[in-house]
PDB file of N, CA and C in Angstrom:
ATOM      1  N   UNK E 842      11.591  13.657  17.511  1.00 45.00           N
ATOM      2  CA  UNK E 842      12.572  14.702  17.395  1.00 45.00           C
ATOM      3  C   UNK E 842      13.553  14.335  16.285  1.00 45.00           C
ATOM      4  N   UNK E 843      13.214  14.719  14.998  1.00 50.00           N
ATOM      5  CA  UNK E 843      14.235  14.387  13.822  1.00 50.00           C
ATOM      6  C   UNK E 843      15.841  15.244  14.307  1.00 50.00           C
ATOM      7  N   UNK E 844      16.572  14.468  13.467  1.00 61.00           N
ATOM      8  CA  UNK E 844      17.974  15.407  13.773  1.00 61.00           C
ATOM      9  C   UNK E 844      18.311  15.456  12.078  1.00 61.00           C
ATOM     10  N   UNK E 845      18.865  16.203  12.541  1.00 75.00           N
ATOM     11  CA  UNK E 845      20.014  16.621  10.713  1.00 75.00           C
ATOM     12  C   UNK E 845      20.600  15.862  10.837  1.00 75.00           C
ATOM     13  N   UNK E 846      21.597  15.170  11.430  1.00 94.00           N
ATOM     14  CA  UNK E 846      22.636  14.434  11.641  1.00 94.00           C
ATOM     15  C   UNK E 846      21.845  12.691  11.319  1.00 94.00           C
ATOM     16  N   UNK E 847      20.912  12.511  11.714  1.00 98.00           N
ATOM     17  CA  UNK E 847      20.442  11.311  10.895  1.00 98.00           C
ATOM     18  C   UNK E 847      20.363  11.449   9.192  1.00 98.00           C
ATOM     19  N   UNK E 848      20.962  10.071   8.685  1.00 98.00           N
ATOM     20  CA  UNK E 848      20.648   9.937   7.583  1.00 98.00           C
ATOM     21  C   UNK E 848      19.631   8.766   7.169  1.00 98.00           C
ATOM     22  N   UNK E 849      18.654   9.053   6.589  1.00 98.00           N
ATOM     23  CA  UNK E 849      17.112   8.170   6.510  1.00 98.00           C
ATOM     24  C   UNK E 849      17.730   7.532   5.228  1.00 98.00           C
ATOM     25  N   UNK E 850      17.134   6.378   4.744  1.00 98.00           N
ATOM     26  CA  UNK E 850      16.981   5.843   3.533  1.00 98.00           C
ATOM     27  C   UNK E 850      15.799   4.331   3.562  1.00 98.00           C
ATOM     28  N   UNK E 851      15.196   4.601   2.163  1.00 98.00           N
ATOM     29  CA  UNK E 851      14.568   3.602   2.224  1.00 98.00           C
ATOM     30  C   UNK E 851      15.093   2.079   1.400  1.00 98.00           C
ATOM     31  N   UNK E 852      14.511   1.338   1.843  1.00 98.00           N
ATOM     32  CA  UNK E 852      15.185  -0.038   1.447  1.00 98.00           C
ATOM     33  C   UNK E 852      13.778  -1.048   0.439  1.00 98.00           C
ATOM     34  N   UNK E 853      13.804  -0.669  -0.069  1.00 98.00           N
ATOM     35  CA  UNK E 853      12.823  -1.861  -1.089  1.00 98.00           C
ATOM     36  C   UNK E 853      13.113  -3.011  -0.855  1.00 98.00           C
ATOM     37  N   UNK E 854      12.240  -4.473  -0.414  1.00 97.00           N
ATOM     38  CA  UNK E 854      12.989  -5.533  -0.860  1.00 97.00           C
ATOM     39  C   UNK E 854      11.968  -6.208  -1.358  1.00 97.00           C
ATOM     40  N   UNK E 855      10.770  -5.574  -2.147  1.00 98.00           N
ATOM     41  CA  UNK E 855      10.442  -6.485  -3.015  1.00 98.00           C
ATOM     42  C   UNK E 855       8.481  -5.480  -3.154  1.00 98.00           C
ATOM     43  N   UNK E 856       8.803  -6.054  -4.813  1.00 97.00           N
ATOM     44  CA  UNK E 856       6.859  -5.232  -4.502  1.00 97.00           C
ATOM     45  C   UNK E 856       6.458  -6.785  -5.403  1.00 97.00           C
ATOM     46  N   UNK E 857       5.149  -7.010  -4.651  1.00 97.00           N
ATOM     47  CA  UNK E 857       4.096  -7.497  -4.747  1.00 97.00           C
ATOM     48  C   UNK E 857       3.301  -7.111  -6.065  1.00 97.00           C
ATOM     49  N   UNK E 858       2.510  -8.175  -6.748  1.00 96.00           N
ATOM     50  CA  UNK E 858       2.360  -7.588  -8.132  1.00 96.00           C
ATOM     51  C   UNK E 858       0.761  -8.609  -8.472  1.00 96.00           C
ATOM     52  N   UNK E 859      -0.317  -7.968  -8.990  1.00 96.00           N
ATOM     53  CA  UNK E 859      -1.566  -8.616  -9.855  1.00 96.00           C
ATOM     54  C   UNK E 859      -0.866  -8.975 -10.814  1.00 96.00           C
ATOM     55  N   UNK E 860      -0.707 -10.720 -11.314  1.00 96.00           N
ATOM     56  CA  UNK E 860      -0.093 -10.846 -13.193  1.00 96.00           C
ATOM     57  C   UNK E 860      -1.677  -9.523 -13.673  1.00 96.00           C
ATOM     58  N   UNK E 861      -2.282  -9.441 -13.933  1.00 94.00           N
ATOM     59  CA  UNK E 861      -3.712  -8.463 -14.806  1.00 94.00           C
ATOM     60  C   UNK E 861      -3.916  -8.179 -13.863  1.00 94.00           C
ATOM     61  N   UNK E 862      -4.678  -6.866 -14.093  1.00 93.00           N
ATOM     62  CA  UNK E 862      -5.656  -6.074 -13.443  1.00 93.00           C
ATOM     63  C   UNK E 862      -6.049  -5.265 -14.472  1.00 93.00           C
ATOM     64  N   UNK E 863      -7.066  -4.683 -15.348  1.00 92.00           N
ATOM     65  CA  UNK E 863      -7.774  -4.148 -16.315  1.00 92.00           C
ATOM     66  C   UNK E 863      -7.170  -3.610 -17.170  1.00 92.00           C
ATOM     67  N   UNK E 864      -6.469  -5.006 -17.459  1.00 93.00           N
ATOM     68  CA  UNK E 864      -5.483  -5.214 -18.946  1.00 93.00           C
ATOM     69  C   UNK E 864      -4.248  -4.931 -18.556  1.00 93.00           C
ATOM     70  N   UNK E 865      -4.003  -4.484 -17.581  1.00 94.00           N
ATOM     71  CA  UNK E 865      -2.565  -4.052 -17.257  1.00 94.00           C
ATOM     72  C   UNK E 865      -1.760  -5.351 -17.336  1.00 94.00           C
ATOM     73  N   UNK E 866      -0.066  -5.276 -17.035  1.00 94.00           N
ATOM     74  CA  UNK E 866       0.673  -6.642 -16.222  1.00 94.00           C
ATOM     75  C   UNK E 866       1.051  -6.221 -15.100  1.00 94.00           C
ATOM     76  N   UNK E 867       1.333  -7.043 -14.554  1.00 95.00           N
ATOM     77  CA  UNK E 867       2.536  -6.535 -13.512  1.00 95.00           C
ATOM     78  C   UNK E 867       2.090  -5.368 -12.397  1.00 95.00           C
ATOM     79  N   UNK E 868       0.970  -5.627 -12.618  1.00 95.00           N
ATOM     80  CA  UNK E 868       0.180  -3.902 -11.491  1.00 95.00           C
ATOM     81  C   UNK E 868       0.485  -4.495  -9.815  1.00 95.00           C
ATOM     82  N   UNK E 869       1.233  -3.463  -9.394  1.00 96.00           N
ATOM     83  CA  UNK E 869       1.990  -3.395  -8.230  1.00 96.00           C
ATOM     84  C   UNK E 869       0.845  -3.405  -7.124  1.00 96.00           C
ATOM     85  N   UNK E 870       0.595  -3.992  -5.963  1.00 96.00           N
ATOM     86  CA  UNK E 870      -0.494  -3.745  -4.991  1.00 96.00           C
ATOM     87  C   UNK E 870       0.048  -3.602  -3.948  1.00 96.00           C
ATOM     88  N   UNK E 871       1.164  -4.053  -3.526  1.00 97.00           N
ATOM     89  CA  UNK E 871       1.970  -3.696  -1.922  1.00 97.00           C
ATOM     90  C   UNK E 871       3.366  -4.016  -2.421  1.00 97.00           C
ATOM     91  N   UNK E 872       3.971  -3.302  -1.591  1.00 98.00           N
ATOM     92  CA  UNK E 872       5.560  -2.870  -0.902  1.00 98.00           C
ATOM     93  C   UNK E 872       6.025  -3.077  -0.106  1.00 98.00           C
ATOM     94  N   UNK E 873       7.388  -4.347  -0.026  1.00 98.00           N
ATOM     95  CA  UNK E 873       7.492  -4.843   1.298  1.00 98.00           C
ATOM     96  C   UNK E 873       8.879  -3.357   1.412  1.00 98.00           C
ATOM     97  N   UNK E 874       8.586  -2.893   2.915  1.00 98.00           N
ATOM     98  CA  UNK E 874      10.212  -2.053   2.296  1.00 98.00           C
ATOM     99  C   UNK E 874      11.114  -1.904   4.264  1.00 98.00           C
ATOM    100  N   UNK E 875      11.684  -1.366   4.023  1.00 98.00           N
ATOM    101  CA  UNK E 875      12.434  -0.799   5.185  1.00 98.00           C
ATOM    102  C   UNK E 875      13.056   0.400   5.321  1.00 98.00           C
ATOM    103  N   UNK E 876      12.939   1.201   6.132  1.00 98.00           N
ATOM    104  CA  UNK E 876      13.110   2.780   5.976  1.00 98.00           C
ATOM    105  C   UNK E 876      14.364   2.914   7.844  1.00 98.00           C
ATOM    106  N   UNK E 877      15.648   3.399   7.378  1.00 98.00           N
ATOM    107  CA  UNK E 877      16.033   3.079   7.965  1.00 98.00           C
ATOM    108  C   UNK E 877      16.799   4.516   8.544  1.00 98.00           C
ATOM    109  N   UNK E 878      17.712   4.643   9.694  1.00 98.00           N
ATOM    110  CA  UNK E 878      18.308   5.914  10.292  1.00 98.00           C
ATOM    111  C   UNK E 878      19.654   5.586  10.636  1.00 98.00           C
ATOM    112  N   UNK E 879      20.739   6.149  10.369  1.00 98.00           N
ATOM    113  CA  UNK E 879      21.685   6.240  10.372  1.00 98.00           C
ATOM    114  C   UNK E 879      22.166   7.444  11.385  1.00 98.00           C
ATOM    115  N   UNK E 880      22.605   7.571  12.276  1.00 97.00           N
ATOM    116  CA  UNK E 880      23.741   8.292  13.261  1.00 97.00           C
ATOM    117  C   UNK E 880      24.958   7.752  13.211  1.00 97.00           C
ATOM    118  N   UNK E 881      26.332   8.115  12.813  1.00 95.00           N
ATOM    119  CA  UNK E 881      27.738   7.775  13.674  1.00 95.00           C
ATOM    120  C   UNK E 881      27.445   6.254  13.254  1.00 95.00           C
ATOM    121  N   UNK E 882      27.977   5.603  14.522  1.00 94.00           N
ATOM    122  CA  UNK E 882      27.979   4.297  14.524  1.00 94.00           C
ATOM    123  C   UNK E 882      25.956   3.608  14.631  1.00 94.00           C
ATOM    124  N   UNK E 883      25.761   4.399  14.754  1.00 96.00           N
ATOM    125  CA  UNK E 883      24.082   3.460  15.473  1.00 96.00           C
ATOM    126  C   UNK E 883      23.561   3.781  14.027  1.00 96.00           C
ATOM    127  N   UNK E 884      22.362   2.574  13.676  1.00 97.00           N
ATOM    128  CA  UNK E 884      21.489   2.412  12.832  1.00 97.00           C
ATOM    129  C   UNK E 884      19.918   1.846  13.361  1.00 97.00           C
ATOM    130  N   UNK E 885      19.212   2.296  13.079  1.00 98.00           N
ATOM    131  CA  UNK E 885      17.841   1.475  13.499  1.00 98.00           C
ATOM    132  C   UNK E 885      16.988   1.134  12.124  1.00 98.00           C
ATOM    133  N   UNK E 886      16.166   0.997  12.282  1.00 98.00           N
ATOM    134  CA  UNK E 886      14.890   0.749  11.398  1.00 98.00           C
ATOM    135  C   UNK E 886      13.374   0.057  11.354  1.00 98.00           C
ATOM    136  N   UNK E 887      12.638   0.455  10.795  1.00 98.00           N
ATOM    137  CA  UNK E 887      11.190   0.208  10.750  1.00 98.00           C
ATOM    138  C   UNK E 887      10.880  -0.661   9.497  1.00 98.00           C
ATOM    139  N   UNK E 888      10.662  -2.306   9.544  1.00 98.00           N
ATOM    140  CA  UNK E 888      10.260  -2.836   8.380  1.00 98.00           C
ATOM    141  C   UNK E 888       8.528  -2.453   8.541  1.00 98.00           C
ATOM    142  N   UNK E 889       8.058  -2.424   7.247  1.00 98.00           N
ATOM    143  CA  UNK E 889       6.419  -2.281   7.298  1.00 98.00           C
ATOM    144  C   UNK E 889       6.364  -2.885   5.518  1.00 98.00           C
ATOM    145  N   UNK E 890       4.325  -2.962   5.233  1.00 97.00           N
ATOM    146  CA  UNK E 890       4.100  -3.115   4.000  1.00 97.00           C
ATOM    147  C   UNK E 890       3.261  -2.299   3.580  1.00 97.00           C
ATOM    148  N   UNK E 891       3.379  -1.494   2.325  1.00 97.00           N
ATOM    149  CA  UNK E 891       2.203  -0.620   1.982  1.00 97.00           C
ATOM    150  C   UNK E 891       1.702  -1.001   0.605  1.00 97.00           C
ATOM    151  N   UNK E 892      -0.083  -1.068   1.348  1.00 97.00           N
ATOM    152  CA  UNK E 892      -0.867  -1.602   0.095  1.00 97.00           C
ATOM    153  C   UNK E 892      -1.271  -0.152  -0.807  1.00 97.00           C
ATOM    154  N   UNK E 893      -0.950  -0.455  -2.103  1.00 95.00           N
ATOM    155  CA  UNK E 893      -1.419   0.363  -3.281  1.00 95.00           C
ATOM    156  C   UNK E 893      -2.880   0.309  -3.776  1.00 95.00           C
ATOM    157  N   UNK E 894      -3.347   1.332  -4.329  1.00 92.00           N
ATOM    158  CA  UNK E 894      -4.653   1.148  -5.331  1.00 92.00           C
ATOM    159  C   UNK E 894      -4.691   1.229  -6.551  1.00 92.00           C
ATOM    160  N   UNK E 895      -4.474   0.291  -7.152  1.00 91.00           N
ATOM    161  CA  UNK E 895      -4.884   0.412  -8.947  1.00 91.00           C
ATOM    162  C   UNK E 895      -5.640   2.125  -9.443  1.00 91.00           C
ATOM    163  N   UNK E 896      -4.584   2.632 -10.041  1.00 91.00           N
ATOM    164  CA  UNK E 896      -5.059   4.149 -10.490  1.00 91.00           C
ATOM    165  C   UNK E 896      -4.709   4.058 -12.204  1.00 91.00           C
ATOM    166  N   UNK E 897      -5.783   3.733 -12.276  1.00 89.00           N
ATOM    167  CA  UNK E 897      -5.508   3.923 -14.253  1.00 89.00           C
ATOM    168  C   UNK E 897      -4.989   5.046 -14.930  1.00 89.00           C
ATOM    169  N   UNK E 898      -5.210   6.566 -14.107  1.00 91.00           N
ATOM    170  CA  UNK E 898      -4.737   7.182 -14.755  1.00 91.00           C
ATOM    171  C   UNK E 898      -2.941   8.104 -14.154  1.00 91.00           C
ATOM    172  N   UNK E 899      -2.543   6.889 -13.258  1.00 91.00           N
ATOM    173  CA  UNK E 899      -1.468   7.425 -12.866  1.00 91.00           C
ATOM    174  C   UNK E 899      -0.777   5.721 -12.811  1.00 91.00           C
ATOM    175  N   UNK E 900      -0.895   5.158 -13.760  1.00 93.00           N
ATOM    176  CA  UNK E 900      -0.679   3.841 -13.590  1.00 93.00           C
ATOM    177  C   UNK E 900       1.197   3.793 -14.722  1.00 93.00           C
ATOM    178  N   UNK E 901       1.757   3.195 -14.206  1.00 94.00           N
ATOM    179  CA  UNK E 901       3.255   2.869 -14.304  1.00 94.00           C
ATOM    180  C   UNK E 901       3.762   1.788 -14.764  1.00 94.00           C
ATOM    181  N   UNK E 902       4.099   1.196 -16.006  1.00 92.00           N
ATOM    182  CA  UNK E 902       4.445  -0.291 -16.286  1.00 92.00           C
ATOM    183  C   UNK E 902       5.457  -0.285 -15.515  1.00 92.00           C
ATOM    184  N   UNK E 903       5.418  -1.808 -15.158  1.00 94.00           N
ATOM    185  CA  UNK E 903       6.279  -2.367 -13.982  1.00 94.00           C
ATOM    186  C   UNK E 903       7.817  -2.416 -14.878  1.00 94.00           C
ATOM    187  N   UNK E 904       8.208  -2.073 -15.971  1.00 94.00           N
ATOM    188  CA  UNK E 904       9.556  -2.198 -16.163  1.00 94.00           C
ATOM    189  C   UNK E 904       9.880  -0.872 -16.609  1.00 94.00           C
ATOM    190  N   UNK E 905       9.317  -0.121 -16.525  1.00 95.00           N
ATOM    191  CA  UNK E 905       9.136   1.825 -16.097  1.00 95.00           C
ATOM    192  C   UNK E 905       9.342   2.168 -14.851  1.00 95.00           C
ATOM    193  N   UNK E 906       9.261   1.487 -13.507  1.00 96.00           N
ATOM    194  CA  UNK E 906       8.684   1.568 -12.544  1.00 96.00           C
ATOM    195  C   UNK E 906      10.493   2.405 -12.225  1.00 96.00           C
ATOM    196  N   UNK E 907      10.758   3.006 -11.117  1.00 97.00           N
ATOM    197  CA  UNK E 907      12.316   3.566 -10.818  1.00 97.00           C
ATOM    198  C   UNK E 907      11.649   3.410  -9.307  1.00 97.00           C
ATOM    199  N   UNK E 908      12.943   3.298  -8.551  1.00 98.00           N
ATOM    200  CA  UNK E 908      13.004   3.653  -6.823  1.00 98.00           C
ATOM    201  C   UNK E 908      12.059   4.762  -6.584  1.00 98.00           C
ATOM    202  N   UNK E 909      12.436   6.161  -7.180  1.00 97.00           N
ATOM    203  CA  UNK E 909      11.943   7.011  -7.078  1.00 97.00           C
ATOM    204  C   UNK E 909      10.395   7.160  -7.198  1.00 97.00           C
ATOM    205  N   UNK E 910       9.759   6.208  -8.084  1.00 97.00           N
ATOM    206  CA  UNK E 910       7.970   6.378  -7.809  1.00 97.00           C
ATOM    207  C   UNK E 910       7.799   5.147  -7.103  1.00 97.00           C
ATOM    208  N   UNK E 911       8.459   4.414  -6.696  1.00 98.00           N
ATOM    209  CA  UNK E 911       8.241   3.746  -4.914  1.00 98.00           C
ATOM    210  C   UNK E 911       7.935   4.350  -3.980  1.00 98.00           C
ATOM    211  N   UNK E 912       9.417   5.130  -3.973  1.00 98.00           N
ATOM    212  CA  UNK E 912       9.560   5.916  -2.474  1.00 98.00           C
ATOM    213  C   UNK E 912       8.555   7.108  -2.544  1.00 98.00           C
ATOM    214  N   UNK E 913       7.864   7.941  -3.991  1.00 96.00           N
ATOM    215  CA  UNK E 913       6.897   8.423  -3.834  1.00 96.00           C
ATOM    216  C   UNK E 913       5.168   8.029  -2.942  1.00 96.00           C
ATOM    217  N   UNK E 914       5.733   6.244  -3.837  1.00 96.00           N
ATOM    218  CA  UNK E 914       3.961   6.062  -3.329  1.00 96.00           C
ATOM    219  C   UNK E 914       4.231   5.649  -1.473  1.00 96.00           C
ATOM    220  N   UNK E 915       5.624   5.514  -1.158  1.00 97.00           N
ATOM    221  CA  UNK E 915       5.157   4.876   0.135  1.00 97.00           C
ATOM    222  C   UNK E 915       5.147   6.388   0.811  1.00 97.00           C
ATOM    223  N   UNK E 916       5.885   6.880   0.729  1.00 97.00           N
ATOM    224  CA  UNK E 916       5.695   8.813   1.260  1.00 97.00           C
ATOM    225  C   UNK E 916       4.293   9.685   0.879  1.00 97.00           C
ATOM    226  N   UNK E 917       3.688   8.845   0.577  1.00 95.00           N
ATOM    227  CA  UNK E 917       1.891   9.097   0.118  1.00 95.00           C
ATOM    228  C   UNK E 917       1.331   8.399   0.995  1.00 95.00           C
ATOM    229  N   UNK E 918       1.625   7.346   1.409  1.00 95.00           N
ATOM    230  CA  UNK E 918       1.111   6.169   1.989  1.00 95.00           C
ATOM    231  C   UNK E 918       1.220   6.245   3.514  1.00 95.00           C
ATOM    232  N   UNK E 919       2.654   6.712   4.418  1.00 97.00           N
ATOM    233  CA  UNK E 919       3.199   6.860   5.198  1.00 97.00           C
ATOM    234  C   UNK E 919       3.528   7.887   5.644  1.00 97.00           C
ATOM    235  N   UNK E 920       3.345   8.135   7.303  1.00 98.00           N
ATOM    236  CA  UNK E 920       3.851   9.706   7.964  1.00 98.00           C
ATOM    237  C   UNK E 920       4.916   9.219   8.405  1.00 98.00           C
ATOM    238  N   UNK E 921       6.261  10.218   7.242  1.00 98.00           N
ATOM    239  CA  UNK E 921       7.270   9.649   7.392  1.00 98.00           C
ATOM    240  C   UNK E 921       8.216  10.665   8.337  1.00 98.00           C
ATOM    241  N   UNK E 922       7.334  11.845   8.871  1.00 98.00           N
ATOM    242  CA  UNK E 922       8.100  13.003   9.863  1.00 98.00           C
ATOM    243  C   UNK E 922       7.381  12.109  10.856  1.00 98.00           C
ATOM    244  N   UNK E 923       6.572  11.298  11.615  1.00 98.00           N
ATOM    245  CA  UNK E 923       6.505  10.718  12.549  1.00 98.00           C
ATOM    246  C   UNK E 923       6.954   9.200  12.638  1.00 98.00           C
ATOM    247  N   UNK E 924       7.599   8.365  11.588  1.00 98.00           N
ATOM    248  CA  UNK E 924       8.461   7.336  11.382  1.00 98.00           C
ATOM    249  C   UNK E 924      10.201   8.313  12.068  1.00 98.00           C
ATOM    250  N   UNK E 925      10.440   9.357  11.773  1.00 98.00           N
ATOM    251  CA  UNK E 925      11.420  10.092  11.872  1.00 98.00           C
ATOM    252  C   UNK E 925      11.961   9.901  13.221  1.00 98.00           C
ATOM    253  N   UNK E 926      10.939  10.580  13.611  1.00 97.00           N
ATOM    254  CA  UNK E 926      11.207  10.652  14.879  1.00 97.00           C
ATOM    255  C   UNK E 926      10.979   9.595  15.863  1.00 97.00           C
ATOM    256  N   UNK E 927      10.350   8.978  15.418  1.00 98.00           N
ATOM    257  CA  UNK E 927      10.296   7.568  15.565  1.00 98.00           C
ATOM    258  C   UNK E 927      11.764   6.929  15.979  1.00 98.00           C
ATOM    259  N   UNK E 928      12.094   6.906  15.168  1.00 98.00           N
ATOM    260  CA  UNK E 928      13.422   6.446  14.440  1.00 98.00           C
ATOM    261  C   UNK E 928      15.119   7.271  15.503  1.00 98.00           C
ATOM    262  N   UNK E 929      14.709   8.889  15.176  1.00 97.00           N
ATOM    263  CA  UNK E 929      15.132   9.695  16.201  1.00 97.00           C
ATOM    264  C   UNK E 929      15.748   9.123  17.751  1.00 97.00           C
ATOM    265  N   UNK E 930      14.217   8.960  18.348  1.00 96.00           N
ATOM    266  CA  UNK E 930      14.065   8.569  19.281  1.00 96.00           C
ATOM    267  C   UNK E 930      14.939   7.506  19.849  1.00 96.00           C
ATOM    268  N   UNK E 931      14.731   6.376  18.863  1.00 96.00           N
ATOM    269  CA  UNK E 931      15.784   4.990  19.125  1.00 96.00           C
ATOM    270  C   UNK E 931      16.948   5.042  19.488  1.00 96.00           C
ATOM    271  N   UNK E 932      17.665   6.281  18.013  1.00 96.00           N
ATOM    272  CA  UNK E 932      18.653   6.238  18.167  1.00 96.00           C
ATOM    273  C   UNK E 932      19.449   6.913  19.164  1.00 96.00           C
ATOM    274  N   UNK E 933      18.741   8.103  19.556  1.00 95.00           N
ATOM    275  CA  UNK E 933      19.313   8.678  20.860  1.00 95.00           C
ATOM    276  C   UNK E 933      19.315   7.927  22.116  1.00 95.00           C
ATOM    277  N   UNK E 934      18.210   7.043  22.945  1.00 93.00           N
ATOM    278  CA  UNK E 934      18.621   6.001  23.247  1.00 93.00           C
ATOM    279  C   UNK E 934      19.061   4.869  23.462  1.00 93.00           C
ATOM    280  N   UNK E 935      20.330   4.945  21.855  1.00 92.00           N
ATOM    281  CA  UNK E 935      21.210   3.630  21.669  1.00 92.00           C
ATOM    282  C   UNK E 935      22.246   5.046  22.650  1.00 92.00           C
ATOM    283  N   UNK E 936      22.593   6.590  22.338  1.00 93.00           N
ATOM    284  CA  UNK E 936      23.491   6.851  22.418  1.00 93.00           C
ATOM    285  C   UNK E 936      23.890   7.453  23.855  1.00 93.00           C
ATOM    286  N   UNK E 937      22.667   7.493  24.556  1.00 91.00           N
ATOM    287  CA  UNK E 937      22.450   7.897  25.958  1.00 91.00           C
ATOM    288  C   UNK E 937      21.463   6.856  26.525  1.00 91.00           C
ATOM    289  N   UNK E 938      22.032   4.771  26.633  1.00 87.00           N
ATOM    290  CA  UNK E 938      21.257   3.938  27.189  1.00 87.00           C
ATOM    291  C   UNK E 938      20.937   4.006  28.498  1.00 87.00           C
ATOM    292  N   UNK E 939      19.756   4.026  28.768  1.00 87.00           N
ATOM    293  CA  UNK E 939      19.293   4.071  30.726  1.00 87.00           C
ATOM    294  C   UNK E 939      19.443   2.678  31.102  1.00 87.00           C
ATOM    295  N   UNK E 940      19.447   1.673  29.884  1.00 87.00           N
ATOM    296  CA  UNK E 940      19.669   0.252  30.862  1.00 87.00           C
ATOM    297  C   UNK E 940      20.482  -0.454  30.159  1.00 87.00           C
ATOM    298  N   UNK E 941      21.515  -1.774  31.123  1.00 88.00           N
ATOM    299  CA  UNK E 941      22.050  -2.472  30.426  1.00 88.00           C
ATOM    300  C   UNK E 941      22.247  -3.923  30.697  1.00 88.00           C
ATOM    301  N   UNK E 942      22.412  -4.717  29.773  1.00 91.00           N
ATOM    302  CA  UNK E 942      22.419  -5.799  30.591  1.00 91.00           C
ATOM    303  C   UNK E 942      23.237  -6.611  31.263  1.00 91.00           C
ATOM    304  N   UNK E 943      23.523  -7.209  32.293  1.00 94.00           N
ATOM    305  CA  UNK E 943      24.412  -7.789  33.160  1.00 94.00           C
ATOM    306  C   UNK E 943      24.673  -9.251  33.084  1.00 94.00           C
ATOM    307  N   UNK E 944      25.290  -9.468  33.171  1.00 94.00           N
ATOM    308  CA  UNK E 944      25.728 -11.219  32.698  1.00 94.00           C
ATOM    309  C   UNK E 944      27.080 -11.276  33.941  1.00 94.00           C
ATOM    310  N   UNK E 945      26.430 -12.483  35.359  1.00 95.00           N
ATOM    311  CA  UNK E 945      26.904 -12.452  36.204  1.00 95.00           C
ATOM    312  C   UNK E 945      28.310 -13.329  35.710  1.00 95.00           C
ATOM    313  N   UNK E 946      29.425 -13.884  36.088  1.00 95.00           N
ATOM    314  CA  UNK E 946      30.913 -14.151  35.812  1.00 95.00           C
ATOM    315  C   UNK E 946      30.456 -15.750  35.962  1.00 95.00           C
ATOM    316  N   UNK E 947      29.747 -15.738  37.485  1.00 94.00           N
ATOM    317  CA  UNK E 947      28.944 -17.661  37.665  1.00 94.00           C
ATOM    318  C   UNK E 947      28.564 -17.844  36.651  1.00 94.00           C
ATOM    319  N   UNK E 948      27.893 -17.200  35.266  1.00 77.00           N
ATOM    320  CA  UNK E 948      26.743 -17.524  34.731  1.00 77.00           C
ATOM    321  C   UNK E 948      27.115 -19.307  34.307  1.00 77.00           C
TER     322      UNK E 948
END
């Protein structure tokens, strides 16, 4: 159950790289990243890695490369309306918790 009121963003923290691959440099093969949800005070998130395929004719030098054809290839890669709600989900039960934990005074 996505909400409007979440704000999503993704978090890059690093891509994975072939030095060559058919003459190329720097050809990107996976994405370590984190895609995260924001409500109010609560935040959650989903770390994952997505492996790429060498496409020669949609291929990107790595110091060309922008956030923006990241977050393309992992939104190719990833169902990110079911990460959503995913995500959704969490956060509504940070904001309506059914359990909590107890820590007796003896402890």
């Amino acid at each position: 159950m996505a909400n409007s009121d979440i704000k999503y963003k993704w978090i890059i923290s690093s891509l994975d790289a072939k030095i060559s691959e058919s003459g190329k440099k720097n050809v990107v093969y996976r994405v370590n990243w984190e895609y995260t949800a924001r409500k109010g005070d609560y935040e959650v998130s989903k770390e994952g890695l997505s492996y790429l395929k060498y496409n020669p004719d949609s291929f990107i030098e790595y110091e060309s490369v922008k956030k923006s054809d990241v977050v393309e290839w992992l939104e190719a890669e990833n169902d990110v309306a079911q990460m959503q709600r995913g995500l959704a989900d969490r956060i509504a039960s940070k904001e309506t918790p059914e359990k909590i934990k107890l820590i007796p005074e003896w402890y």
